[in-house]
Short mmCIF file of C-alpha atoms in Angstrom, two decimals:
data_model
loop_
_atom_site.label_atom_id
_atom_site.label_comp_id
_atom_site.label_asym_id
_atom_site.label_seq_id
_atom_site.Cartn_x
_atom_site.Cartn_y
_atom_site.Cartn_z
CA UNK A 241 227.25 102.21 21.20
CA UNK A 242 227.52 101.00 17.77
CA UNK A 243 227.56 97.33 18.59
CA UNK A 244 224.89 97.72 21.02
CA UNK A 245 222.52 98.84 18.56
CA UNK A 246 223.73 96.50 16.36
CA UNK A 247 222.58 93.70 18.72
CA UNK A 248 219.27 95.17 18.89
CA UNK A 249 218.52 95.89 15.50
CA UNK A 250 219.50 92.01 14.89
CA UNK A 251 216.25 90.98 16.82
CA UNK A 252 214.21 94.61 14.96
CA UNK A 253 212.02 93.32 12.14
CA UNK A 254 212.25 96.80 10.98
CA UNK A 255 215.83 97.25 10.79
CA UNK A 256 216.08 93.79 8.97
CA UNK A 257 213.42 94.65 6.38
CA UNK A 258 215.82 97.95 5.38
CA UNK A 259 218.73 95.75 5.59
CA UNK A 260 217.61 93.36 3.66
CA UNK A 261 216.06 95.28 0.89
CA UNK A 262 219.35 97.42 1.06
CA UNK A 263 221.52 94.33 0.57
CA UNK A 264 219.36 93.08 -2.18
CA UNK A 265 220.12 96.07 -4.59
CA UNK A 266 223.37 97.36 -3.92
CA UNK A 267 224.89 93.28 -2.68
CA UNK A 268 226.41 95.05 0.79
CA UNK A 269 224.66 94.97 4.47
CA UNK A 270 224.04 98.12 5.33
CA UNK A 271 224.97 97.84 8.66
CA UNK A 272 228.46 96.62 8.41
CA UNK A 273 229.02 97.19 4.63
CA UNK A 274 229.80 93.28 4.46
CA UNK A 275 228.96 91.55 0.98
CA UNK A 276 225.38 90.18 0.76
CA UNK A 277 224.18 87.93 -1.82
CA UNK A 278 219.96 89.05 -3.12
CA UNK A 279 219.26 85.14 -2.42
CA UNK A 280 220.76 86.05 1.11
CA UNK A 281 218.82 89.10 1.71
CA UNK A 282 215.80 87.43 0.66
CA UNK A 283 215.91 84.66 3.45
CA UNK A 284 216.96 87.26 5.70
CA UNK A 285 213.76 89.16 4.75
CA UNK A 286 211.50 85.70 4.95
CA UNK A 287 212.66 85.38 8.31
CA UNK A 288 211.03 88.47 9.78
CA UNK A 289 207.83 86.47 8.79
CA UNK A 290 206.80 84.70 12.32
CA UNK A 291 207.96 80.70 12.26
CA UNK A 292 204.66 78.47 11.41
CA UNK A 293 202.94 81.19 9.71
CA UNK A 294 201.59 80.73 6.58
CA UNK A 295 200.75 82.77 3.15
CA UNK A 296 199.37 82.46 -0.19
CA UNK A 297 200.82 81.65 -3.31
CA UNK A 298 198.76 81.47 -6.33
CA UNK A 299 196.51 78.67 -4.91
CA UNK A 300 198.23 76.97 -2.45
CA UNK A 301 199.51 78.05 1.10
CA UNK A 302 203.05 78.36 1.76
CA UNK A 303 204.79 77.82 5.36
CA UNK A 304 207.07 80.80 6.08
CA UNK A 305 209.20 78.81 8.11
CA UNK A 306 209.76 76.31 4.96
CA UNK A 307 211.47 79.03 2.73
CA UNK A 308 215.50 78.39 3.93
CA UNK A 309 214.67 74.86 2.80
CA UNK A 310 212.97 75.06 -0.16
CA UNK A 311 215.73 77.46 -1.57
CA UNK A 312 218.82 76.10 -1.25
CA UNK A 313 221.81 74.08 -2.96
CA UNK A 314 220.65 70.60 -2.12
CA UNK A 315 220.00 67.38 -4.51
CA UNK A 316 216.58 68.08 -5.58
CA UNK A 317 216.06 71.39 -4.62
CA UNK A 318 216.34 75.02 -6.37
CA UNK A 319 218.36 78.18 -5.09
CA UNK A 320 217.01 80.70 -7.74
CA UNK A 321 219.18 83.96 -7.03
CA UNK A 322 216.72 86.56 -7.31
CA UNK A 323 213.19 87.17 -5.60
CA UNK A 324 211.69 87.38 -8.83
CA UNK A 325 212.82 83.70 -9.46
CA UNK A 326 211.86 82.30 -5.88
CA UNK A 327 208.10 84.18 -6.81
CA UNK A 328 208.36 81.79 -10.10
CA UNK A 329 208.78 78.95 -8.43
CA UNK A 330 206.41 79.09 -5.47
CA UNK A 331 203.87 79.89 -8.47
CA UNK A 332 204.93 76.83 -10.01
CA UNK A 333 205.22 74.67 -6.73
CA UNK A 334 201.32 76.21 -5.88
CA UNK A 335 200.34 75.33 -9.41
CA UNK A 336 201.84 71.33 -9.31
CA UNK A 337 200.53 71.24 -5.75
CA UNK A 338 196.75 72.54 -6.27
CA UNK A 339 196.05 69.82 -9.17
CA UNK A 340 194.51 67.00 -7.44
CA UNK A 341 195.85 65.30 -10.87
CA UNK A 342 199.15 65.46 -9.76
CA UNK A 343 198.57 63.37 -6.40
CA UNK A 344 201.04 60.60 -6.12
CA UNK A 345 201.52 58.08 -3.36
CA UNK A 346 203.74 59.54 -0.33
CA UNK A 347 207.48 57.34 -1.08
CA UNK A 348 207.74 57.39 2.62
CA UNK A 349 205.75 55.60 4.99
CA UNK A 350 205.98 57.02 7.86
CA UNK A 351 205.35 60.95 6.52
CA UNK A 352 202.20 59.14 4.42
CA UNK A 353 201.22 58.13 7.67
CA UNK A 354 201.93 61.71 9.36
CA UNK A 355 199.16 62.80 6.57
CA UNK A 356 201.50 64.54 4.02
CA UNK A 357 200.35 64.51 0.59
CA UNK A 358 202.85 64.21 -2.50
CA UNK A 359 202.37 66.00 -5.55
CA UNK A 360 204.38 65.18 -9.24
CA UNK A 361 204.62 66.71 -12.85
CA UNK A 362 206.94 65.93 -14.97
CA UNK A 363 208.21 68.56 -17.65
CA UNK A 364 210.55 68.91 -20.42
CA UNK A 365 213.12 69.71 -18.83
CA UNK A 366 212.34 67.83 -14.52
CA UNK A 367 210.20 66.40 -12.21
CA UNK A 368 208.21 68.94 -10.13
CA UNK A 369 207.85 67.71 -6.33
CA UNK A 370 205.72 69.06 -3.88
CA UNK A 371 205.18 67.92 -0.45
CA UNK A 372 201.96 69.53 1.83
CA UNK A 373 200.75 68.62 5.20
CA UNK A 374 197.71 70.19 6.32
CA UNK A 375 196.93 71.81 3.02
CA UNK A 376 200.37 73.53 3.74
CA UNK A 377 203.16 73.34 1.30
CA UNK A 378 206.32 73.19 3.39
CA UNK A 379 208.80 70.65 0.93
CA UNK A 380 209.44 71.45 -2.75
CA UNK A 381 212.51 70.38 -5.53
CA UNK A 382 212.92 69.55 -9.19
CA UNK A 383 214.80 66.35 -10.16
CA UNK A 384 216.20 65.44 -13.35
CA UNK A 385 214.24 63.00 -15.74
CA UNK A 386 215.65 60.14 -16.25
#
């Protein structure tokens, strides 16, 4: 019966918001009692958000369904451990990507051509890159300076 409601409770946006908010302070699943990372139970948390929906961040609008790739270990990309963090950076990703300032041309042509829009700022310490399509921020890193 166990793994039965285990299945079910996979698919239960309930059951994964108190799993995931479980994991993320005591680092176990509280279903199986199987090590969780907080970055982990954050995505798993983002993902009871319905695909293609969309929410605000400081100025800008975040896709939901854009999260997993935003955060994670990838050249040009940040996988901040803690939802506090990820909250930073969307703030900062919303702030680079609502300064028309900040508009640079699109490096490739075909996604220029799709209509996305690419935002730069450089800082002390990285570039800032945001990518938005349909005033929708869905593509986001930091790259060394050179």
């Amino acid at each position: 019966a166990n793994d039965i409601a285990y299945e079910i409770n996979k698919w239960n946006p309930l059951a994964i918001a108190i799993n995931s908010i479980h994991a993320y302070f005591t680092g176990v699943d509280w279903e199986r009692g199987n090590p969780m990372s907080a970055s982990d139970a954050t995505v798993n948390l983002a993902s009871i958000l319905p695909v293609g929906k969309v929410f605000k961040v400081g100025k800008a609008l975040v896709r939901s369904d854009a999260l997993t790739h935003i955060f994670r270990n990838a050249a040009g990309h940040v996988n901040p451990q803690t939802a506090t963090s990820q909250m930073r950076y969307l703030n900062l990703f919303s702030d680079v990507a609502s300064n028309p300032a900040n508009l640079v041309p699109t490096p490739n042509a075909a996604a220029a051509q799709a209509g996305v829009q690419t935002f730069q700022q450089n800082f002390n310490n990285g570039q800032v890159w945001v990518q938005v399509i349909n005033g929708q921020i869905f593509n986001t890193g930091v790259n060394p300076l050179k």
